[in-house]
């Protein structure tokens, strides 16, 4: 097959909208992007498998494999983008526009453009020389539920030795990030006329006590845990939203607090939920049945790559950058569940992700392709 042009691939993949959103008015199927990727990788001789993501209509993962058996390298990314703010984009988000040394478009760096980098890099290699399998994974719904990556982790049918996820890290190897949880704490009291407090159970007053306990937990997290790779080296607990009551002359019957918690590597979401329950136990005993804690979405676990992994050493050498920790979440904790050393490393800067006029700086093109070629040569030979 004749070689595909890098810029044409970029134009083609950005032109297909593949927005994922928890708002059904925005949410779209990623099937057309998956089909395009299937053509690209089949053209390179890969065996391509398109897998519907169970429970999510119109969403698909793609696994493309060159070679047989387990081991080798997995290059991964997500096919969806966030929605866009039409008023704030000065260009058409679905039409790649080159201006100076920038390529503008939705998904240019976060991150379906990464697949064009992979194809361009592989076209320059003699793929018949590979002795270990090379796999490509393209997932659905990273920007919302990570359903695609979770399905791949649960199926556990891929067994690579190493995985690289091409999120926009500025081509710096990223080896850890915190997890993310959103928890709802609901206090159900009993409403009544404000003239007699004994007529009810005031949910705001109980919430006040709960917040006091959680402030204590904030402090406990800070003292108990420390990971010096992070600017904020401990698990955080943020008070994000609170709603309760309806009018001054009624005893508040219900109050709900939403908190965000970010576990560091080595601390599981379950451990933080355990601490939450432990700190609120006394309150629970004083007011039986009043207190309810629930996940607002499935927790994203923290992630760290084993620091002695050869993948880190190779990536540092190939990019010339020391590995670092970041403060955003990726699919890495799920991909890692396949049993592979996992790294996040890709072109473009995270600061341009989820922004109007998202763009790829063209200075990333050559170095990224060279890094991908280096990793394929190193881990598939
Ligand atoms: Zn992304």
CSV table of C-alpha atoms and ligand atoms in Angstrom, one decimal:
chain,number,residue,atom,x,y,z
A,1,UNK,CA,0.0,0.0,0.0
A,2,UNK,CA,1.2,3.5,-0.8
A,3,UNK,CA,2.2,5.6,2.2
A,4,UNK,CA,-0.3,7.8,3.9
A,5,UNK,CA,0.5,11.5,4.2
A,6,UNK,CA,0.8,12.6,7.8
A,7,UNK,CA,-1.1,15.9,7.2
A,8,UNK,CA,-3.8,14.2,5.2
A,9,UNK,CA,-4.3,11.7,8.0
A,10,UNK,CA,-4.5,14.6,10.5
A,11,UNK,CA,-7.2,16.3,8.4
A,12,UNK,CA,-9.2,13.1,7.9
A,13,UNK,CA,-9.3,12.1,11.6
A,14,UNK,CA,-10.0,15.6,12.9
A,15,UNK,CA,-12.8,16.0,10.3
A,16,UNK,CA,-14.9,13.2,12.0
A,17,UNK,CA,-16.6,14.4,15.1
A,18,UNK,CA,-16.3,12.0,18.0
A,19,UNK,CA,-17.3,14.0,21.0
A,20,UNK,CA,-18.1,12.2,24.3
A,21,UNK,CA,-20.1,13.9,26.9
A,22,UNK,CA,-22.3,13.1,29.9
A,23,UNK,CA,-24.8,15.4,28.3
A,24,UNK,CA,-26.7,13.3,25.7
A,25,UNK,CA,-27.2,16.4,23.5
A,26,UNK,CA,-23.4,16.4,22.9
A,27,UNK,CA,-22.5,12.7,23.0
A,28,UNK,CA,-21.6,11.1,19.7
A,29,UNK,CA,-20.6,7.7,18.4
A,30,UNK,CA,-16.9,7.2,17.8
A,31,UNK,CA,-17.6,4.5,15.1
A,32,UNK,CA,-16.4,6.5,12.1
A,33,UNK,CA,-13.1,7.3,13.7
A,34,UNK,CA,-12.6,3.6,14.6
A,35,UNK,CA,-13.4,2.6,11.0
A,36,UNK,CA,-10.8,5.1,9.7
A,37,UNK,CA,-8.2,3.7,12.1
A,38,UNK,CA,-9.1,0.2,11.1
A,39,UNK,CA,-8.3,1.1,7.5
A,40,UNK,CA,-5.0,2.8,8.4
A,41,UNK,CA,-3.7,-0.1,10.5
A,42,UNK,CA,-5.1,-2.8,8.2
A,43,UNK,CA,-3.1,-1.1,5.4
A,44,UNK,CA,0.0,-1.5,7.5
A,45,UNK,CA,-0.6,-5.2,7.8
A,46,UNK,CA,-2.2,-5.3,11.3
A,47,UNK,CA,-5.0,-7.7,12.2
A,48,UNK,CA,-7.8,-5.3,13.3
A,49,UNK,CA,-10.5,-6.1,15.8
A,50,UNK,CA,-13.4,-3.6,16.5
A,51,UNK,CA,-15.1,-4.3,19.9
A,52,UNK,CA,-18.4,-2.7,20.9
A,53,UNK,CA,-18.1,-1.3,24.4
A,54,UNK,CA,-20.6,-3.3,26.5
A,55,UNK,CA,-23.5,-1.2,27.9
A,56,UNK,CA,-22.7,1.9,25.8
A,57,UNK,CA,-24.5,2.2,22.5
A,58,UNK,CA,-22.5,3.4,19.5
A,59,UNK,CA,-19.1,3.2,21.3
A,60,UNK,CA,-16.2,1.0,20.1
A,61,UNK,CA,-12.7,0.1,21.0
A,62,UNK,CA,-10.2,-0.9,18.4
A,63,UNK,CA,-7.3,-3.4,18.9
A,64,UNK,CA,-4.8,-3.7,16.0
A,65,UNK,CA,-2.1,-6.4,16.3
A,66,UNK,CA,1.0,-7.0,14.3
A,67,UNK,CA,2.7,-10.3,15.3
A,68,UNK,CA,1.6,-13.1,17.5
A,69,UNK,CA,1.4,-14.0,21.2
A,70,UNK,CA,1.9,-11.9,24.3
A,71,UNK,CA,4.5,-9.4,25.3
A,72,UNK,CA,5.8,-6.6,23.1
A,73,UNK,CA,4.5,-3.0,23.0
A,74,UNK,CA,1.1,-1.4,23.2
A,75,UNK,CA,0.6,2.1,21.8
A,76,UNK,CA,-2.7,3.5,23.2
A,77,UNK,CA,-5.0,6.5,23.0
A,78,UNK,CA,-8.6,7.6,23.1
A,79,UNK,CA,-10.7,8.4,20.1
A,80,UNK,CA,-13.1,10.8,21.7
A,81,UNK,CA,-12.8,14.5,22.3
A,82,UNK,CA,-14.5,16.9,24.7
A,83,UNK,CA,-17.3,19.1,23.4
A,84,UNK,CA,-16.3,22.6,22.1
A,85,UNK,CA,-17.3,26.1,22.7
A,86,UNK,CA,-18.4,27.4,19.3
A,87,UNK,CA,-18.3,31.0,20.3
A,88,UNK,CA,-14.7,30.8,21.5
A,89,UNK,CA,-13.2,28.9,18.6
A,90,UNK,CA,-11.8,31.3,16.0
A,91,UNK,CA,-11.5,28.4,13.6
A,92,UNK,CA,-13.6,25.4,12.5
A,93,UNK,CA,-12.8,22.7,15.1
A,94,UNK,CA,-13.3,19.9,12.6
A,95,UNK,CA,-11.2,21.4,9.8
A,96,UNK,CA,-7.5,21.3,10.4
A,97,UNK,CA,-6.1,24.8,9.9
A,98,UNK,CA,-2.4,25.4,9.6
A,99,UNK,CA,-1.2,28.8,10.7
A,100,UNK,CA,2.6,29.3,11.1
A,101,UNK,CA,3.9,26.3,12.9
A,102,UNK,CA,0.5,25.3,14.4
A,103,UNK,CA,-2.1,22.8,13.4
A,104,UNK,CA,-5.5,23.8,14.8
A,105,UNK,CA,-8.4,21.5,15.4
A,106,UNK,CA,-10.4,19.6,18.1
A,107,UNK,CA,-8.5,16.5,19.0
A,108,UNK,CA,-5.2,17.6,17.4
A,109,UNK,CA,-3.4,17.0,20.7
A,110,UNK,CA,-6.1,15.5,23.0
A,111,UNK,CA,-5.6,13.2,21.3
A,112,UNK,CA,-6.8,11.4,18.2
A,113,UNK,CA,-4.1,13.1,16.2
A,114,UNK,CA,-1.7,10.8,18.0
A,115,UNK,CA,-2.8,7.9,15.8
A,116,UNK,CA,-1.6,9.8,12.7
A,117,UNK,CA,1.8,10.0,14.4
A,118,UNK,CA,1.8,6.3,15.0
A,119,UNK,CA,1.0,5.5,11.3
A,120,UNK,CA,3.6,8.0,10.0
A,121,UNK,CA,6.3,6.5,12.4
A,122,UNK,CA,5.5,2.9,11.4
A,123,UNK,CA,5.5,3.6,7.7
A,124,UNK,CA,9.2,4.4,8.0
A,125,UNK,CA,10.1,1.1,9.8
A,126,UNK,CA,10.6,-2.4,8.3
A,127,UNK,CA,7.8,-4.0,10.3
A,128,UNK,CA,8.8,-7.5,9.0
A,129,UNK,CA,11.7,-7.3,11.4
A,130,UNK,CA,9.6,-7.2,14.5
A,131,UNK,CA,10.0,-10.3,16.7
A,132,UNK,CA,7.5,-9.3,19.4
A,133,UNK,CA,3.9,-8.2,18.9
A,134,UNK,CA,3.1,-4.5,18.4
A,135,UNK,CA,-0.4,-3.5,19.3
A,136,UNK,CA,-2.5,-0.4,18.9
A,137,UNK,CA,-5.4,0.3,21.2
A,138,UNK,CA,-7.9,3.1,20.4
A,139,UNK,CA,-10.5,3.5,23.2
A,140,UNK,CA,-14.0,5.2,23.6
A,141,UNK,CA,-15.3,7.6,26.2
A,142,UNK,CA,-12.0,8.5,28.0
A,143,UNK,CA,-13.3,12.1,28.5
A,144,UNK,CA,-16.4,10.9,30.4
A,145,UNK,CA,-16.5,7.4,32.0
A,146,UNK,CA,-13.3,5.7,30.7
A,147,UNK,CA,-15.7,2.9,29.8
A,148,UNK,CA,-13.5,1.9,26.8
A,149,UNK,CA,-10.3,1.5,28.9
A,150,UNK,CA,-12.2,-0.2,31.7
A,151,UNK,CA,-13.6,-2.8,29.2
A,152,UNK,CA,-10.1,-3.5,28.0
A,153,UNK,CA,-8.8,-4.0,31.5
A,154,UNK,CA,-11.7,-6.2,32.5
A,155,UNK,CA,-11.4,-8.4,29.3
A,156,UNK,CA,-7.7,-8.8,30.2
A,157,UNK,CA,-7.1,-10.4,26.8
A,158,UNK,CA,-4.1,-8.2,25.9
A,159,UNK,CA,-0.8,-9.0,27.6
A,160,UNK,CA,1.8,-6.5,26.5
A,161,UNK,CA,5.0,-6.1,28.4
A,162,UNK,CA,4.9,-2.3,28.0
A,163,UNK,CA,2.3,0.3,27.1
A,164,UNK,CA,2.6,4.0,26.1
A,165,UNK,CA,-0.5,6.3,26.1
A,166,UNK,CA,0.0,9.2,23.8
A,167,UNK,CA,-1.7,12.0,25.8
A,168,UNK,CA,-0.2,15.5,25.4
A,169,UNK,CA,2.6,15.5,27.9
A,170,UNK,CA,4.8,17.8,25.9
A,171,UNK,CA,6.8,14.7,25.0
A,172,UNK,CA,7.9,14.3,28.6
A,173,UNK,CA,7.5,10.8,30.1
A,174,UNK,CA,4.8,10.8,32.7
A,175,UNK,CA,5.1,8.0,35.3
A,176,UNK,CA,2.5,8.8,37.9
A,177,UNK,CA,-0.7,10.7,38.6
A,178,UNK,CA,-3.2,10.9,41.4
A,179,UNK,CA,-6.6,9.2,41.2
A,180,UNK,CA,-9.9,11.1,41.3
A,181,UNK,CA,-13.1,10.6,43.3
A,182,UNK,CA,-16.2,12.6,43.7
A,183,UNK,CA,-18.3,11.7,46.8
A,184,UNK,CA,-21.7,12.9,47.9
A,185,UNK,CA,-22.4,13.1,51.6
A,186,UNK,CA,-26.1,13.4,52.3
A,187,UNK,CA,-27.7,14.2,55.7
A,188,UNK,CA,-31.3,13.4,55.9
A,189,UNK,CA,-33.0,15.0,58.9
A,190,UNK,CA,-36.6,15.9,59.5
A,191,UNK,CA,-38.2,19.2,58.5
A,192,UNK,CA,-40.5,21.2,60.7
A,193,UNK,CA,-41.7,24.6,61.8
A,194,UNK,CA,-38.7,26.8,62.8
A,195,UNK,CA,-40.4,28.1,65.9
A,196,UNK,CA,-39.7,24.8,67.8
A,197,UNK,CA,-36.4,23.1,67.1
A,198,UNK,CA,-37.6,20.0,68.8
A,199,UNK,CA,-40.1,19.5,66.0
A,200,UNK,CA,-37.4,18.3,63.6
A,201,UNK,CA,-33.8,17.2,63.0
A,202,UNK,CA,-31.8,19.9,61.4
A,203,UNK,CA,-29.7,18.5,58.6
A,204,UNK,CA,-27.6,21.7,58.3
A,205,UNK,CA,-26.6,21.4,62.0
A,206,UNK,CA,-25.5,17.8,61.5
A,207,UNK,CA,-23.7,18.8,58.3
A,208,UNK,CA,-21.8,21.4,60.3
A,209,UNK,CA,-20.5,18.6,62.5
A,210,UNK,CA,-19.7,16.4,59.5
A,211,UNK,CA,-17.6,19.2,58.0
A,212,UNK,CA,-15.7,19.6,61.2
A,213,UNK,CA,-14.8,15.9,61.0
A,214,UNK,CA,-13.8,16.2,57.4
A,215,UNK,CA,-11.6,19.2,58.1
A,216,UNK,CA,-9.8,16.9,60.6
A,217,UNK,CA,-9.5,14.2,57.9
A,218,UNK,CA,-8.0,16.8,55.5
A,219,UNK,CA,-5.3,17.4,58.1
A,220,UNK,CA,-4.9,13.7,58.7
A,221,UNK,CA,-4.3,13.0,55.0
A,222,UNK,CA,-1.7,15.8,54.9
A,223,UNK,CA,0.2,14.3,57.9
A,224,UNK,CA,-0.1,10.6,57.1
A,225,UNK,CA,0.9,10.5,53.5
A,226,UNK,CA,3.8,12.0,51.5
A,227,UNK,CA,4.8,11.5,47.9
A,228,UNK,CA,7.5,14.1,47.0
A,229,UNK,CA,7.0,13.6,43.2
A,230,UNK,CA,3.9,15.8,43.5
A,231,UNK,CA,3.7,19.5,44.1
A,232,UNK,CA,0.9,18.8,46.5
A,233,UNK,CA,2.4,15.6,48.0
A,234,UNK,CA,-0.6,14.2,49.9
A,235,UNK,CA,-4.2,13.1,49.0
A,236,UNK,CA,-6.4,16.2,48.9
A,237,UNK,CA,-10.0,16.6,50.0
A,238,UNK,CA,-11.9,19.6,48.5
A,239,UNK,CA,-15.3,20.9,49.6
A,240,UNK,CA,-16.8,21.6,46.2
A,241,UNK,CA,-20.6,22.2,46.6
A,242,UNK,CA,-23.2,22.2,49.3
A,243,UNK,CA,-27.0,22.4,49.1
A,244,UNK,CA,-29.5,22.3,51.9
A,245,UNK,CA,-32.8,23.5,53.0
A,246,UNK,CA,-35.4,25.8,51.4
A,247,UNK,CA,-36.5,28.6,53.6
A,248,UNK,CA,-35.4,30.4,56.8
A,249,UNK,CA,-38.6,29.4,58.7
A,250,UNK,CA,-38.3,25.7,58.2
A,251,UNK,CA,-36.0,23.2,60.0
A,252,UNK,CA,-33.7,22.0,57.2
A,253,UNK,CA,-34.6,18.4,56.3
A,254,UNK,CA,-31.9,17.6,53.9
A,255,UNK,CA,-28.4,18.8,53.2
A,256,UNK,CA,-25.9,17.4,50.6
A,257,UNK,CA,-22.2,18.0,50.3
A,258,UNK,CA,-20.0,17.1,47.3
A,259,UNK,CA,-16.3,16.6,47.9
A,260,UNK,CA,-13.5,15.7,45.6
A,261,UNK,CA,-10.7,13.5,46.8
A,262,UNK,CA,-7.4,12.7,45.0
A,263,UNK,CA,-5.5,9.6,46.2
A,264,UNK,CA,-1.8,9.5,45.6
A,265,UNK,CA,-0.2,6.3,44.2
A,266,UNK,CA,-0.2,3.5,46.8
A,267,UNK,CA,-3.5,4.8,48.4
A,268,UNK,CA,-6.5,3.2,46.9
A,269,UNK,CA,-9.9,4.9,46.5
A,270,UNK,CA,-11.3,2.2,48.9
A,271,UNK,CA,-8.8,3.3,51.6
A,272,UNK,CA,-10.0,6.9,51.3
A,273,UNK,CA,-13.6,5.8,51.5
A,274,UNK,CA,-12.8,3.8,54.6
A,275,UNK,CA,-11.3,6.9,56.2
A,276,UNK,CA,-14.3,8.9,55.3
A,277,UNK,CA,-16.6,6.4,57.0
A,278,UNK,CA,-14.3,6.1,60.0
A,279,UNK,CA,-14.3,9.9,60.5
A,280,UNK,CA,-18.0,10.1,60.3
A,281,UNK,CA,-18.7,7.0,62.4
A,282,UNK,CA,-19.5,8.9,65.6
A,283,UNK,CA,-21.9,11.1,63.8
A,284,UNK,CA,-23.5,8.1,62.2
A,285,UNK,CA,-24.0,6.5,65.6
A,286,UNK,CA,-25.5,9.7,67.2
A,287,UNK,CA,-28.0,10.1,64.3
A,288,UNK,CA,-28.8,6.6,63.0
A,289,UNK,CA,-30.0,6.5,59.4
A,290,UNK,CA,-29.2,10.2,58.8
A,291,UNK,CA,-25.9,9.9,57.0
A,292,UNK,CA,-25.4,8.5,53.5
A,293,UNK,CA,-22.1,8.5,51.5
A,294,UNK,CA,-22.1,7.6,47.8
A,295,UNK,CA,-19.8,7.8,44.8
A,296,UNK,CA,-20.9,10.4,42.3
A,297,UNK,CA,-19.0,8.4,39.6
A,298,UNK,CA,-16.7,5.4,39.7
A,299,UNK,CA,-13.4,6.4,41.3
A,300,UNK,CA,-10.4,6.6,39.0
A,301,UNK,CA,-7.5,4.9,40.8
A,302,UNK,CA,-4.1,6.6,41.1
A,303,UNK,CA,-1.3,5.4,38.8
A,304,UNK,CA,2.4,4.9,39.0
A,305,UNK,CA,4.9,3.0,36.8
A,306,UNK,CA,7.5,0.9,38.6
A,307,UNK,CA,10.5,3.3,38.8
A,308,UNK,CA,13.0,0.7,37.7
A,309,UNK,CA,11.1,-0.1,34.5
A,310,UNK,CA,13.3,-0.2,31.4
A,311,UNK,CA,10.4,1.7,29.7
A,312,UNK,CA,11.1,4.8,31.7
A,313,UNK,CA,14.9,4.6,31.0
A,314,UNK,CA,14.3,4.2,27.3
A,315,UNK,CA,11.7,7.0,27.2
A,316,UNK,CA,13.9,9.4,29.1
A,317,UNK,CA,16.8,8.6,26.8
A,318,UNK,CA,14.7,9.0,23.6
A,319,UNK,CA,13.0,12.2,24.6
A,320,UNK,CA,15.9,13.8,26.6
A,321,UNK,CA,13.5,14.6,29.4
A,322,UNK,CA,13.4,13.3,33.0
A,323,UNK,CA,10.2,11.5,33.9
A,324,UNK,CA,7.7,13.4,36.0
A,325,UNK,CA,4.4,13.3,37.8
A,326,UNK,CA,1.3,15.2,36.6
A,327,UNK,CA,-1.9,16.5,38.2
A,328,UNK,CA,-4.4,15.2,35.6
A,329,UNK,CA,-5.9,11.7,35.2
A,330,UNK,CA,-5.5,9.3,32.3
A,331,UNK,CA,-6.5,5.8,31.3
A,332,UNK,CA,-3.1,4.6,32.7
A,333,UNK,CA,-4.5,3.0,35.9
A,334,UNK,CA,-6.8,0.8,33.8
A,335,UNK,CA,-4.2,0.0,31.0
A,336,UNK,CA,-1.7,-0.9,33.8
A,337,UNK,CA,-4.2,-3.6,35.0
A,338,UNK,CA,-3.2,-5.6,31.9
A,339,UNK,CA,0.1,-6.3,33.8
A,340,UNK,CA,2.3,-4.0,31.7
A,341,UNK,CA,4.6,-1.2,32.7
A,342,UNK,CA,2.7,1.9,31.5
A,343,UNK,CA,3.9,5.4,30.6
A,344,UNK,CA,2.0,8.5,29.4
A,345,UNK,CA,4.0,10.2,26.7
A,346,UNK,CA,2.8,12.2,23.7
A,347,UNK,CA,3.0,15.4,21.6
A,348,UNK,CA,1.5,18.7,22.4
A,349,UNK,CA,1.0,20.5,25.7
A,350,UNK,CA,-1.7,19.7,28.2
A,351,UNK,CA,-2.4,23.4,28.6
A,352,UNK,CA,-3.9,23.4,25.1
A,353,UNK,CA,-6.2,20.5,25.8
A,354,UNK,CA,-9.9,21.1,26.4
A,355,UNK,CA,-9.3,24.7,25.2
A,356,UNK,CA,-10.8,26.7,22.2
A,357,UNK,CA,-8.3,26.8,19.3
A,358,UNK,CA,-6.6,23.5,20.5
A,359,UNK,CA,-3.5,23.1,18.4
A,360,UNK,CA,-0.5,20.9,17.8
A,361,UNK,CA,2.8,22.7,17.7
A,362,UNK,CA,4.5,21.3,14.6
A,363,UNK,CA,7.9,21.2,16.3
A,364,UNK,CA,6.6,18.0,17.9
A,365,UNK,CA,6.2,16.1,14.7
A,366,UNK,CA,9.7,14.8,14.0
A,367,UNK,CA,10.7,14.2,17.7
A,368,UNK,CA,7.5,12.3,18.4
A,369,UNK,CA,7.9,10.0,15.4
A,370,UNK,CA,11.6,9.4,16.3
A,371,UNK,CA,10.5,8.5,19.9
A,372,UNK,CA,7.8,6.1,18.7
A,373,UNK,CA,10.3,4.4,16.3
A,374,UNK,CA,12.8,4.1,19.1
A,375,UNK,CA,10.3,2.4,21.4
A,376,UNK,CA,9.1,0.0,18.7
A,377,UNK,CA,12.6,-1.0,17.8
A,378,UNK,CA,13.5,-1.4,21.5
A,379,UNK,CA,10.5,-3.3,22.7
A,380,UNK,CA,9.3,-5.3,19.7
A,381,UNK,CA,12.7,-6.7,18.8
B,1,LIG,ZN1,-6.9,13.0,26.5
